[in-house]
Amino acid sequence: MDSDDSVTDPNPHHPDPSLDAEPATVEQMGSLTLGEAGDAAGAERPVGNGFLPADFYAAAGEIEVVEEGSPVSGDLAGPSSLGGPGACRERSGRGDALPSPSSSGYAGERGSSGGSSEIEEADDRETMLDDWSRGKRHPDEDDGSVSWRKRKKHFFILSNSGKPIYSRYGDEHKLAGFSATLQAIISFVENSGDRLKFIRAGKHQVVFLVKVPIYLVCISCTEEPYEALKRQLELIYGQMLLILTKSVNRCFEKNPKYDMTPLLRGTDAVFSSLIHAFSWFVFSNPKPKALVIWNPATFLNAYTCLPLSYSTRQAASAILQDVADSGVLFALLMCKNKVVSLVGTQKASLHPDDMLLLSNFIMSSESFRTSESFSPICLPRYNPMVFLYAYVHFLDVDTYLTLLTTSSDSFYHLKDCRIRIETVLVKSNVLSEVQRSMLDGGLRVEDLPLESSLRSRSLTTPELSSSQSGIGGPSGLWHFMYRSIYLDQYVSSEFSSPISSSSQQKRLFRAYQRLYASMHDNGTGPHKTQFRRDEDFVLLCWITQDFELYAAFDPLSDKALAIKTCNRVCQWVRDLENEIFLFGASPFSW
Amino acid sequence: MATTGNSSINAKLVLLGDMGAGKSSLVLRFVKGQFLEFQESTIGAAFFSQTLAVGDATVKFEIWDTAGQERYHSLAPMYYRGAAAAIIVYDISSSVGGTPLPCLHVPDA
Ligand SMILES: Nc1nc2c(ncn2[C@@H]2O[C@H](COP(=O)(O)OP(=O)(O)OP(=O)(O)O)[C@@H](O)[C@H]2O)c(=O)[nH]1
Ligand SMILES: [Mg+2]
C-alpha cells in the first residue's frame, strides 16, 4: 500500500489508545464515574427506559463504569491525548443518581392509546418467516383481530387528516378507524402547541414522528430505546421518499383527504425488508434462506464495505471513476448490503442512509433481477424533492451496479457505461474476488492478533483463518463493531461461536442498540467510554473524535483485559483499513 | 448483436398498460421463453432486447417493459418516446372499467 497517500491515514489525530492500567494516566481522564448495580437482574438497569435520555446513564462526557460487584478504580484510562481537566468521581449506589424505572411510567401520566395496551407479545420469529417473500402478510387482519393485536411491532404511515398510507400488518383501508384515532391523538397534542414524542403504555411504546402532512407511528413492545424506534421511523419515511419524493406533499395541498395508498402499491416487500433490517436479522432476497444477518447500518449511521484487497478495490474504483467523469452522478457497486466501491462526481457524496435505503429498495424488488432497468429514484438525504434516474443491473446473484444520473434520457449511455464496467471487472477478476470475499466472510474475533506489534496482517492471507476452539476471540471477545466517524463506515466482526444462536444475536443486537442510544444521548462529548456487565455480556464502548468501538465479551471477562483487547481491536482495524474501508468516497477526503 | 443479413432493423417497442395486466409476462415469454406464475411488479421500466429473423432481414427489438403502477404513469412518455411500436396490454379477465386504457394519455407519438 501507498504509505504517502494521505487518505490512507485519515486519522492523523488518532489518540494512542493505550488504555493500560497505569495509575499515572488516571489523572488525564476526563472524569470517571463509578456506579455499582447491586443485582444482576437489574432492577436499576434501564431496560426499556431508553427513551428517557436522562435516566439511561449518567451525563455525557464522562467515563462511566457500570458493573456489579467490584468497585473499580484507576484501571480504565482515557486516551491520553484527549485528557482534560476532570475529577475522578465515585458514586456508590445509583439509586439516588439514576431515576428508578418507575419514573418512566408515562402511561399513567399521559394515558394510553386505547386498545394498544391489550396487545400481547407474540413470537416474532414465525411472523418474520411467513412475513417474507411477496409483500404484505396478513392483509386480512385489522385492529379487531387478536393476531393483529399480538404483533410485537407495528409501523404505520398516515396522513395528517388520518388517512392510512401504510401499515406493516393488515389492510390499510380496514385500518381507517385506527388511523383516525392515531391522527386524533397527534393533533390533540399539536393543537395545544406541543409535540407528541411517545406514549408509554405498560410494555408498549407508541412512538410518533411528524413530517407534515405525513405522520409515522410505531407501536412496539420490543423494549428498544425511543431513539432507536424514532430512527426506524425516520428510515421508513426516507424509504417512502425514495419511492415518491417529497412532492407527494402537494397531493395533500390540493386534497387533504387524498388517498395515497395507490402510490405505494407493490412496495410492501420494500418496507418489510427494511423493517427486518431493523431487527436482528434480514433474509436475503430472493429466497427465504434462514440466513441471519442484522444490519447495524440501521442505527450506526454508517455503511460497511465488503473486505477486499486494496488493489482489487482500486481496480473497481478506477473504472467507476472513469464512468463518473462521463456524467454519472453516483456509481455504486455493491454486494448485498456491502459496498465494493462508490464514486461520485465533484463534491457530491452519498449519505449512508441513502445507501441503506437504495440497497434495500433494489435488493427487495425482484423486478431488478430480471433484466437491466431504469427507474426514477429519490435520494432523500441528497435531495428529497427530485427524482434521479437509476440504472440498475445485477452482475451476479448478489452483486449489482447502480448508476445514478439526473437526466431521464441517458439510459443508453448508462448501458454502455455498464458494459465497459462489467468488462473491466471481469478482466481484472474483481467479480470473482467479490464472490470469494462473500464466501470468506468478514473479520473474525478469533483472528485478532495476539500482539498489537504484529502489524499489517492481511486478512486475505488464510494463515490466520479461524477458530479451532469454540470460545470466541482472545480475552473472551465475542463480537465488535468499529465505526470510523471520518469515513462514515463501520466494520463489524462475524458472529463467533458463543453468539452463533439467533437468540444470542438478538440479545447482542438489542444490547448494542441500548448502548448506542445511551452513548449518543444529549451532547455527546468527544470522548467517552462505557463498561457494563450483565448476565449476557460484558459490553465496552469507546467513542473518540475519530471512531466508535462497540465490543461484546464473555460476561465473566476481566475488565482490564477487555480494555486491552479493545485497544488491540482498534490497532487491528487500523492495520487492515485498506482492505475493510473505502477511501476517497467521503466528502472530507476530496 | 451482430446481424448476418444485409438488412437489419432496429425497432424500439414499448409495452404499456395497467399493473398486473401481463406486460412483463408477455415480454419474458418473447425474450426468454419463460412464464412465472408469480411475476413481481415492474419498477420504473425494464429493458430487454430480442433479435428476430424476418425473411432476409433481422429485426432487433429494443423492448421497454414499463411499470403499470400508478406512481409511474407520468413517466410513460419518457419510455415511449421514439418507439416504433407500442403494445397496449390489458387483462381480459378483469371487468374493471369499459376501456383497457383507463389512464393512458398519448400526446404526439
Ligand atoms: N392466467 C394468466 N396469468 C397471467 C397471464 N399473464 C400474466 N399473468 C399473471 O399475472 C400477474 C401479473 O403479470 P405481470 O406480467 O407481472 O404484469 P405487468 O403488466 O408486468 O404488471 P406491472 O409490472 O405491475 O405493470 C403475474 O402473476 C402473472 O403470472 C396470462 O396470460 N394468464
Ligand atoms: Mg411488469
XYZ file of C-alpha atoms and ligand atoms in Angstrom:
732
model
C 0.000 0.000 0.000
C 0.937 3.538 -0.545
C 2.273 4.996 2.620
C 2.451 8.550 1.363
C -1.124 8.505 0.255
C -2.586 10.825 2.795
C -6.046 9.382 2.606
C -4.906 6.052 3.833
C -4.401 7.525 7.228
C -7.481 9.550 7.790
C -6.897 9.909 11.447
C -3.813 11.956 11.993
C -5.035 12.769 15.445
C -5.600 9.253 16.464
C -5.170 9.094 20.121
C -2.756 6.499 21.182
C -5.245 4.141 22.636
C -3.079 2.877 25.387
C -5.669 2.082 27.926
C -3.165 0.340 30.042
C -3.696 0.054 33.671
C -1.226 2.665 34.654
C -2.269 4.735 37.583
C -0.425 7.687 36.165
C -2.841 8.027 33.290
C -5.817 8.196 35.532
C -5.158 11.829 36.137
C -5.576 12.510 32.482
C -9.047 11.195 32.156
C -11.965 13.467 31.702
C -13.717 12.009 34.638
C -14.597 8.684 35.947
C -17.904 7.726 37.345
C -18.366 4.519 39.097
C -21.742 3.081 39.536
C -22.437 -0.221 41.127
C -25.561 -2.062 40.415
C -26.449 -4.449 43.082
C -28.246 -7.262 41.397
C -27.810 -8.795 38.043
C -31.465 -8.881 37.206
C -31.019 -5.184 37.216
C -33.965 -3.516 38.770
C -31.910 -0.464 38.084
C -30.768 -1.433 34.721
C -32.584 0.785 32.346
C -34.032 -1.926 30.198
C -36.821 -0.447 28.210
C -36.259 3.039 29.506
C -34.025 4.077 26.714
C -36.454 6.700 25.604
C -35.693 8.757 28.615
C -32.380 10.284 27.800
C -31.643 11.461 31.258
C -32.297 8.297 33.072
C -30.365 5.987 30.867
C -26.945 6.582 32.185
C -25.176 9.435 33.736
C -24.391 12.651 31.995
C -22.327 12.868 28.882
C -18.646 13.499 28.816
C -17.788 11.061 31.482
C -16.225 7.713 31.596
C -18.711 5.533 33.211
C -18.307 2.131 34.644
C -21.399 0.204 35.417
C -20.563 -3.060 36.935
C -21.925 -5.231 39.578
C -19.734 -6.189 42.413
C -16.214 -4.977 42.461
C -15.644 -1.286 42.730
C -13.195 -0.304 40.098
C -10.657 2.344 40.258
C -7.925 3.539 38.134
C -7.677 0.807 35.589
C -9.675 2.489 32.888
C -7.747 5.274 31.377
C -8.850 7.537 28.610
C -6.691 8.170 25.609
C -4.068 10.441 26.970
C -4.177 12.921 24.145
C -7.784 13.560 24.893
C -7.307 14.069 28.546
C -8.602 17.157 30.124
C -9.361 18.607 33.455
C -11.686 16.419 35.310
C -12.361 14.753 38.520
C -12.473 11.199 39.481
C -15.920 10.982 40.877
C -17.138 7.999 42.669
C -20.706 7.172 43.176
C -21.873 4.188 45.045
C -25.393 3.053 44.897
C -27.068 4.516 41.911
C -30.447 4.839 43.439
C -30.079 8.489 44.108
C -28.399 9.339 40.863
C -30.499 7.435 38.419
C -34.225 7.547 38.424
C -35.884 4.273 39.026
C -37.657 2.633 36.137
C -40.997 3.517 37.560
C -40.357 7.116 36.742
C -40.777 6.131 33.144
C -44.350 5.141 33.655
C -45.642 7.558 31.169
C -48.798 5.593 30.746
C -50.200 6.907 33.915
C -49.287 10.444 33.143
C -50.393 10.712 29.601
C -52.871 7.970 29.127
C -52.568 5.108 26.751
C -53.620 4.794 23.187
C -56.784 2.874 23.576
C -56.516 -0.738 22.714
C -52.785 -0.862 22.418
C -52.347 -1.894 25.991
C -54.121 -5.109 25.208
C -51.623 -6.200 22.607
C -49.817 -9.240 23.787
C -46.464 -10.455 22.815
C -46.280 -12.929 20.048
C -43.291 -14.763 18.836
C -41.976 -12.616 16.099
C -39.919 -15.293 14.526
C -42.806 -17.103 12.960
C -44.131 -13.775 11.880
C -40.928 -12.928 10.132
C -40.723 -16.247 8.415
C -44.094 -16.041 6.836
C -43.699 -12.334 6.538
C -41.140 -12.926 3.929
C -41.462 -13.386 0.208
C -44.024 -11.285 -1.503
C -45.112 -8.169 0.178
C -47.580 -7.813 2.913
C -48.590 -10.668 5.099
C -51.861 -10.986 6.860
C -53.750 -8.474 4.755
C -56.921 -9.925 6.206
C -56.099 -8.649 9.679
C -57.285 -5.425 11.168
C -57.268 -3.786 14.568
C -60.101 -6.033 15.649
C -58.091 -9.212 15.081
C -56.465 -10.882 18.032
C -53.471 -11.811 15.896
C -53.008 -8.212 14.791
C -53.038 -7.036 18.367
C -50.435 -9.598 19.308
C -47.849 -8.371 16.828
C -44.757 -7.185 18.580
C -44.055 -4.242 16.391
C -46.357 -2.219 14.208
C -45.454 0.544 11.841
C -47.951 2.947 10.352
C -47.805 5.776 7.902
C -50.840 8.014 7.755
C -51.723 11.444 6.547
C -52.428 14.308 8.895
C -56.063 14.009 8.027
C -55.991 10.459 9.367
C -55.961 8.560 6.074
C -53.963 5.342 6.262
C -50.998 5.158 3.886
C -49.067 2.125 5.049
C -49.381 -0.481 7.749
C -46.945 -3.278 8.372
C -49.764 -5.676 9.158
C -53.294 -5.684 7.932
C -55.053 -3.955 5.129
C -54.629 -0.190 5.217
C -58.211 0.527 4.287
C -59.553 -1.640 7.062
C -57.407 0.350 9.462
C -59.044 3.652 8.612
C -60.633 3.902 12.036
C -57.409 3.073 13.792
C -55.520 5.631 11.706
C -58.084 8.251 12.551
C -57.510 7.502 16.228
C -53.763 7.930 15.865
C -54.312 11.160 13.992
C -56.664 12.397 16.698
C -54.074 11.722 19.391
C -51.356 13.502 17.478
C -53.396 16.529 16.561
C -54.864 16.813 20.046
C -51.356 17.382 21.341
C -50.304 19.502 18.376
C -53.277 21.768 18.840
C -52.016 22.703 22.252
C -48.770 23.777 20.653
C -46.936 20.705 21.808
C -45.388 17.791 20.068
C -46.041 14.191 20.931
C -42.917 12.063 21.013
C -44.097 8.858 22.564
C -46.607 7.248 24.824
C -45.742 4.537 27.254
C -48.475 2.005 27.895
C -47.324 -0.882 30.019
C -44.835 -2.821 27.964
C -45.687 -0.859 24.889
C -44.224 2.232 23.456
C -46.021 4.283 20.876
C -43.531 6.471 19.057
C -44.576 9.312 16.791
C -42.781 11.094 14.003
C -44.442 14.105 12.446
C -43.451 15.092 8.914
C -46.400 17.240 7.960
C -48.537 16.246 6.119
C -47.303 12.754 6.928
C -47.421 11.072 10.315
C -45.469 7.955 11.192
C -46.207 5.785 14.193
C -44.536 2.756 15.706
C -46.206 0.626 18.345
C -43.752 -1.750 19.880
C -43.217 -3.963 22.869
C -39.648 -4.827 21.899
C -38.122 -2.635 24.602
C -35.949 -0.852 22.103
C -34.925 2.652 23.127
C -37.068 5.548 21.984
C -34.217 6.934 19.898
C -33.855 3.650 18.048
C -37.549 3.467 17.217
C -37.589 7.074 16.143
C -34.672 6.451 13.842
C -36.543 3.493 12.368
C -39.488 5.744 11.646
C -37.126 8.222 10.001
C -35.807 5.462 7.784
C -39.304 4.329 6.853
C -40.121 7.898 5.935
C -36.924 8.034 3.893
C -37.871 4.826 2.135
C -41.194 6.341 1.211
C -39.463 9.442 -0.138
C -37.059 7.292 -2.120
C -40.065 5.864 -3.924
C -42.135 9.033 -4.244
C -40.110 12.151 -3.362
C -41.391 14.835 -1.071
C -43.515 16.227 -3.854
C -46.289 13.848 -2.757
C -46.996 16.509 -0.181
C -48.589 18.517 -2.960
C -51.333 15.928 -3.343
C -52.436 16.802 0.177
C -52.370 20.512 -0.501
C -54.958 20.034 -3.206
C -56.948 17.476 -1.288
C -56.306 16.887 2.409
C -58.275 13.655 2.210
C -56.129 12.348 -0.621
C -55.724 8.552 -0.596
C -52.046 7.825 -1.071
C -52.185 4.036 -0.859
C -52.323 3.517 -4.653
C -49.000 5.346 -4.991
C -47.270 2.803 -2.781
C -48.880 -0.245 -4.327
C -46.470 -3.095 -4.844
C -43.908 -1.800 -2.358
C -44.784 -3.921 0.665
C -41.724 -6.087 0.141
C -39.532 -2.972 0.255
C -40.908 -1.858 3.609
C -40.977 -5.278 5.180
C -37.389 -5.924 4.211
C -36.360 -2.580 5.713
C -38.241 -3.414 8.895
C -36.460 -6.753 9.048
C -33.157 -4.958 8.853
C -34.125 -3.016 11.990
C -34.446 -6.214 13.861
C -31.801 -8.706 14.348
C -31.850 -10.360 11.011
C -32.626 -9.812 7.396
C -33.466 -12.502 4.985
C -31.543 -12.375 1.832
C -33.666 -11.888 -1.138
C -34.969 -13.620 -3.139
C -35.159 -16.961 -1.398
C -36.150 -17.247 2.207
C -32.774 -18.550 3.269
C -32.887 -18.533 7.017
C -29.687 -16.603 6.997
C -29.197 -14.411 9.981
C -27.791 -11.061 9.061
C -28.598 -7.997 11.039
C -27.910 -4.634 9.645
C -26.161 -2.336 12.104
C -26.375 0.397 9.482
C -29.915 0.976 10.635
C -28.638 2.522 13.835
C -24.953 3.238 13.270
C -25.428 5.902 10.587
C -22.709 4.338 8.524
C -22.237 1.881 5.732
C -19.961 -1.102 5.515
C -17.642 -2.376 2.830
C -17.008 -5.827 1.541
C -13.454 -6.762 2.580
C -11.230 -6.736 -0.497
C -7.573 -6.334 -1.192
C -6.588 -2.735 -1.749
C -5.680 -3.330 -5.378
C -8.962 -5.069 -6.140
C -10.996 -2.229 -4.737
C -8.766 0.237 -6.538
C -9.435 -1.501 -9.833
C -13.163 -1.231 -9.249
C -12.933 2.385 -8.149
C -10.836 3.367 -11.139
C -13.360 2.177 -13.676
C -16.248 3.652 -11.712
C -14.414 6.956 -11.561
C -13.940 6.807 -15.295
C -17.668 6.488 -15.750
C -18.494 9.121 -13.176
C -16.414 11.571 -15.150
C -18.698 10.996 -18.105
C -21.697 12.498 -16.398
C -22.855 9.905 -13.920
C -23.751 11.406 -10.571
C -23.007 8.321 -8.491
C -21.659 4.950 -9.477
C -22.171 2.343 -6.822
C -21.072 -1.258 -6.868
C -22.496 -3.316 -4.046
C -22.718 -6.893 -2.967
C -25.846 -7.378 -0.906
C -25.674 -4.568 1.623
C -21.908 -4.158 1.432
C -20.118 -1.645 -0.693
C -17.476 -2.778 -3.137
C -16.842 0.690 -4.433
C -18.565 4.013 -4.651
C -17.680 7.024 -6.706
C -19.407 10.373 -7.014
C -18.880 13.297 -9.307
C -17.477 16.515 -7.996
C -18.242 17.069 -4.396
C -21.387 15.032 -4.337
C -21.344 12.496 -1.580
C -23.763 9.762 -0.860
C -25.227 9.695 2.616
C -25.092 6.315 4.385
C -28.853 6.414 4.883
C -29.419 6.888 1.188
C -27.186 3.917 0.518
C -29.081 1.815 3.016
C -32.447 2.756 1.555
C -31.286 2.386 -2.023
C -29.767 -1.033 -1.490
C -32.810 -2.154 0.458
C -35.046 -0.985 -2.359
C -33.009 -2.762 -5.011
C -32.491 -5.983 -3.110
C -36.104 -6.325 -2.085
C -37.538 -5.696 -5.538
C -37.404 -8.807 -7.637
C -38.006 -6.723 -10.724
C -34.396 -5.503 -10.815
C -33.081 -9.018 -11.207
C -34.950 -9.862 -14.357
C -33.065 -7.508 -16.630
C -31.425 -4.138 -16.670
C -33.762 -1.432 -15.554
C -34.059 2.296 -15.487
C -36.183 3.826 -12.789
C -36.816 7.115 -11.077
C -35.443 7.090 -7.564
C -35.135 9.826 -4.986
C -32.253 10.004 -2.537
C -33.887 11.720 0.414
C -30.632 12.881 2.004
C -29.247 14.112 -1.265
C -32.355 15.932 -2.393
C -35.788 14.890 -1.159
C -37.570 16.924 -3.819
C -36.280 15.472 -7.056
C -36.095 12.186 -8.815
C -32.796 10.892 -10.017
C -32.707 8.097 -12.538
C -31.161 4.822 -11.584
C -29.758 2.330 -13.984
C -29.604 -0.956 -12.099
C -28.056 -4.165 -13.253
C -27.220 -7.328 -11.348
C -23.805 -8.621 -12.378
C -24.343 -11.816 -10.437
C -26.824 -13.031 -7.863
C -25.579 -10.720 -5.121
C -23.566 -8.059 -6.898
C -25.236 -5.122 -8.548
C -24.206 -1.941 -10.196
C -26.228 1.223 -9.748
C -25.569 4.271 -11.886
C -27.429 7.401 -10.857
C -27.969 10.349 -13.106
C -30.095 13.460 -13.231
C -31.019 13.040 -16.847
C -34.005 10.948 -17.847
C -32.718 10.183 -21.321
C -29.313 8.771 -20.558
C -30.310 5.133 -20.437
C -28.274 4.125 -23.458
C -25.251 5.982 -22.193
C -25.518 4.243 -18.827
C -25.991 0.924 -20.527
C -22.718 1.493 -22.405
C -21.040 2.500 -19.152
C -22.227 -0.696 -17.531
C -20.857 -2.802 -20.368
C -17.480 -1.089 -20.019
C -17.506 -1.504 -16.268
C -18.538 -5.117 -16.405
C -15.807 -5.928 -18.923
C -13.155 -4.390 -16.709
C -14.490 -6.030 -13.570
C -14.449 -9.431 -15.185
C -10.998 -8.958 -16.725
C -9.405 -7.766 -13.530
C -11.064 -10.534 -11.510
C -12.920 -8.096 -9.320
C -16.124 -10.073 -9.586
C -14.502 -13.335 -8.620
C -12.721 -11.622 -5.723
C -16.066 -10.241 -4.602
C -17.589 -13.688 -4.608
C -14.616 -15.067 -2.754
C -14.869 -12.401 -0.115
C -18.561 -13.117 0.329
C -17.714 -16.742 0.983
C -14.801 -15.935 3.274
C -16.840 -13.552 5.370
C -15.559 -10.604 7.372
C -13.276 -10.169 10.352
C -13.292 -12.926 12.930
C -12.547 -12.199 16.532
C -10.578 -15.438 16.657
C -8.099 -13.879 14.251
C -7.330 -10.874 16.410
C -3.531 -10.762 16.518
C -2.122 -11.588 19.896
C 0.333 -8.761 19.963
C -0.502 -5.396 18.554
C 3.064 -5.369 17.343
C 2.133 -7.966 14.756
C 1.169 -5.360 12.262
C -0.128 -5.469 8.756
C -1.662 -8.836 8.817
C -3.545 -9.145 5.640
C -6.964 -10.544 6.088
C -6.742 -12.195 2.731
C -3.979 -14.447 3.936
C -5.661 -17.561 5.120
C -2.885 -18.356 7.552
C -4.928 -16.881 10.367
C -8.144 -18.306 9.335
C -10.291 -19.143 12.029
C -11.099 -20.630 15.156
C -10.260 -24.050 16.235
C -11.885 -23.540 19.534
C -15.469 -22.616 20.132
C -14.836 -19.859 22.581
C -14.672 -16.712 20.534
C -11.660 -14.457 20.421
C -8.888 -13.716 22.885
C -9.811 -12.485 26.358
C -13.392 -13.573 25.815
C -14.004 -11.183 22.933
C -17.171 -12.296 21.208
C -18.000 -9.528 18.805
C -17.184 -5.956 17.904
C -18.268 -3.117 15.677
C -15.938 -0.296 14.757
C -17.281 2.828 13.147
C -14.979 5.323 11.554
C -16.608 8.675 12.070
C -14.435 10.266 9.461
C -15.321 7.757 6.774
C -18.994 7.169 7.651
C -18.158 3.490 7.543
C -18.272 0.677 10.020
C -16.862 -2.780 10.178
C -18.340 -5.470 12.320
C -16.950 -8.871 13.080
C -18.605 -12.116 12.167
C -20.516 -13.795 14.948
C -18.224 -16.042 16.895
C -19.478 -19.352 18.177
C -20.658 -18.155 21.610
C -23.138 -15.951 19.805
C -23.991 -18.286 16.997
C -27.546 -18.812 18.158
C -30.063 -16.368 16.853
C -31.356 -15.656 20.331
C -27.870 -14.624 21.440
C -27.530 -12.460 18.365
C -30.834 -10.833 19.092
C -29.744 -10.090 22.650
C -26.494 -8.653 21.365
C -28.255 -6.505 18.823
C -30.564 -5.111 21.464
C -27.665 -4.559 23.846
C -25.751 -2.630 21.191
C -28.849 -0.642 20.395
C -29.218 0.422 24.012
C -25.517 1.108 24.295
C -25.632 3.217 21.167
C -28.627 5.159 22.422
C -27.042 5.811 25.781
C -23.786 6.947 24.250
C -25.480 9.284 21.827
C -27.811 10.970 24.196
C -27.721 14.665 24.819
C -24.499 16.337 23.873
C -22.038 13.533 23.478
C -18.595 14.586 24.386
C -15.755 13.904 22.018
C -14.546 11.008 24.130
C -16.487 8.628 26.231
C -16.216 5.099 27.308
C -18.668 2.852 28.962
C -18.160 -0.513 30.510
C -21.057 -2.596 31.627
C -21.590 -6.118 32.679
C -24.821 -8.055 32.752
C -25.754 -11.696 32.657
C -25.311 -11.951 28.904
C -22.287 -9.853 28.063
C -19.607 -7.534 29.111
C -20.060 -4.544 26.858
C -17.465 -1.942 26.218
C -17.994 1.184 24.216
C -15.363 3.710 23.395
C -16.035 6.859 21.438
C -13.391 9.292 20.324
C -13.433 12.016 17.702
C -12.320 9.500 15.145
C -14.096 6.287 15.878
C -16.647 4.431 17.896
C -15.945 0.960 19.138
C -18.594 -1.373 20.472
C -17.358 -4.671 21.806
C -19.051 -7.593 23.459
C -17.227 -10.032 25.709
C -17.942 -13.099 27.710
C -19.855 -11.907 30.805
C -17.087 -13.257 33.013
C -14.332 -11.382 31.245
C -11.776 -9.463 33.163
C -12.197 -5.768 32.715
C -8.571 -4.795 32.356
C -8.126 -7.492 29.763
C -11.223 -6.388 27.915
C -9.878 -2.860 27.724
C -6.556 -4.127 26.475
C -8.325 -6.213 23.893
C -10.253 -3.204 22.659
C -7.004 -1.427 22.052
C -5.847 -4.362 20.028
C -9.043 -4.386 18.033
C -8.537 -0.724 17.162
C -4.984 -1.402 16.151
C -6.058 -4.389 14.104
C -8.747 -2.429 12.306
C -6.239 0.289 11.536
C -3.771 -2.244 10.237
C -6.430 -3.596 7.928
C -8.040 -0.321 6.998
C -7.037 -0.508 3.367
C -8.946 -3.722 2.968
C -12.022 -3.106 5.043
C -12.699 0.538 4.266
C -13.209 2.528 1.138
C -11.155 5.665 0.895
C -11.964 8.594 -1.300
C -15.739 8.368 -1.095
C -16.094 10.733 1.809
C -16.512 14.404 1.076
C -13.745 15.268 3.511
C -11.136 13.420 1.589
C -11.568 15.310 -1.653
C -25.507 -8.190 -31.515
C -24.190 -8.845 -34.976
C -26.532 -9.110 -37.858
C -25.821 -11.509 -40.696
C -28.337 -10.397 -43.270
C -27.720 -7.365 -45.411
C -30.571 -5.501 -43.841
C -31.015 -5.142 -40.166
C -33.606 -3.066 -38.486
C -33.581 -1.672 -35.006
C -37.037 -1.294 -33.624
C -37.999 0.217 -30.318
C -41.023 -1.427 -28.827
C -42.817 -0.309 -25.714
C -45.381 -2.128 -23.596
C -47.974 -0.092 -21.796
C -50.931 -0.942 -19.620
C -52.166 -1.289 -16.082
C -50.329 -3.072 -13.337
C -50.759 -6.786 -13.347
C -52.026 -6.795 -16.920
C -49.298 -9.173 -18.018
C -46.745 -6.954 -19.801
C -43.698 -8.487 -18.177
C -45.075 -11.974 -18.681
C -45.525 -11.278 -22.356
C -42.006 -9.920 -22.739
C -40.389 -12.711 -20.768
C -42.164 -15.265 -22.896
C -40.984 -13.499 -26.033
C -37.392 -12.947 -24.919
C -36.606 -15.869 -22.653
C -39.412 -18.317 -23.309
C -40.333 -18.245 -19.636
C -43.506 -17.825 -17.693
C -43.535 -17.151 -13.990
C -46.659 -17.671 -12.016
C -45.586 -15.020 -9.529
C -44.196 -12.259 -11.645
C -43.092 -9.360 -9.482
C -44.410 -5.958 -10.332
C -42.062 -3.948 -12.522
C -40.273 -0.900 -11.160
C -39.748 2.024 -13.497
C -39.094 0.119 -16.671
C -37.127 -2.949 -17.620
C -35.147 -3.132 -20.815
C -34.874 -6.239 -22.978
C -33.664 -6.933 -26.452
C -34.515 -9.704 -28.833
C -33.460 -10.296 -32.400
C -35.762 -11.910 -34.910
C -35.123 -13.019 -38.446
C -37.857 -11.901 -40.800
C -37.129 -13.116 -44.282
C -33.729 -11.677 -45.231
C -33.840 -9.024 -42.623
C -33.112 -9.194 -38.961
C -35.100 -7.095 -36.618
C -33.528 -6.173 -33.349
C -36.217 -5.272 -30.874
C -35.334 -2.947 -28.064
C -38.149 -3.573 -25.683
C -39.267 -1.329 -22.859
C -41.424 -3.145 -20.386
C -42.891 -0.290 -18.392
C -44.365 -0.386 -14.908
C -48.112 -0.211 -14.687
C -48.166 1.065 -11.099
C -49.910 4.352 -10.767
C -46.870 6.214 -9.486
C -45.064 5.597 -12.761
C -47.863 6.759 -15.057
C -46.435 10.179 -15.603
C -43.200 8.635 -16.789
C -44.713 6.737 -19.710
C -43.661 9.377 -22.279
C -40.067 9.008 -21.189
C -40.162 5.387 -22.273
C -42.354 5.515 -25.354
C -40.604 8.482 -26.924
C -39.288 7.409 -30.303
C -40.888 3.988 -30.171
C -41.674 2.297 -33.471
C -44.486 0.342 -31.918
C -46.426 0.126 -28.711
C -48.231 -2.873 -27.339
C -51.061 -1.981 -25.064
C -51.794 -4.785 -22.683
C -54.904 -5.296 -20.628
C -56.323 -8.112 -18.609
C -59.315 -9.566 -20.417
C -60.464 -11.298 -17.264
C -60.726 -8.041 -15.424
C -64.042 -6.316 -15.727
C -62.944 -3.054 -14.209
C -63.840 -0.159 -16.466
C -65.067 -0.467 -20.006
C -61.787 0.504 -21.569
C -58.451 -1.204 -21.423
C -56.735 2.173 -21.270
C -58.097 3.981 -18.294
C -55.266 6.364 -17.829
C -53.126 6.460 -20.880
C -52.569 9.846 -22.377
C -50.579 9.624 -25.534
C -49.867 13.048 -26.945
C -47.740 13.185 -30.082
C -46.192 9.840 -30.772
N -53.553 -16.813 -16.073
C -52.729 -15.927 -16.616
N -51.953 -15.212 -15.786
C -51.140 -14.307 -16.338
C -51.041 -14.092 -17.726
N -50.137 -13.131 -17.961
C -49.682 -12.753 -16.748
N -50.280 -13.450 -15.778
C -50.042 -13.311 -14.347
O -50.439 -12.031 -13.944
C -49.565 -11.498 -12.954
C -49.075 -10.134 -13.379
O -48.348 -10.243 -14.567
P -47.159 -9.247 -14.955
O -46.586 -9.725 -16.237
O -46.247 -9.039 -13.844
O -47.971 -7.902 -15.166
P -47.364 -6.490 -15.569
O -48.289 -5.888 -16.572
O -45.963 -6.607 -15.970
O -47.510 -5.704 -14.206
P -46.667 -4.416 -13.760
O -45.247 -4.727 -13.917
O -47.047 -4.176 -12.331
O -47.100 -3.273 -14.606
C -48.434 -12.495 -12.805
O -48.591 -13.204 -11.608
C -48.554 -13.393 -13.985
O -48.173 -14.711 -13.675
C -51.879 -14.895 -18.577
O -51.887 -14.762 -19.793
N -52.707 -15.791 -17.950
Mg -44.266 -5.825 -15.252
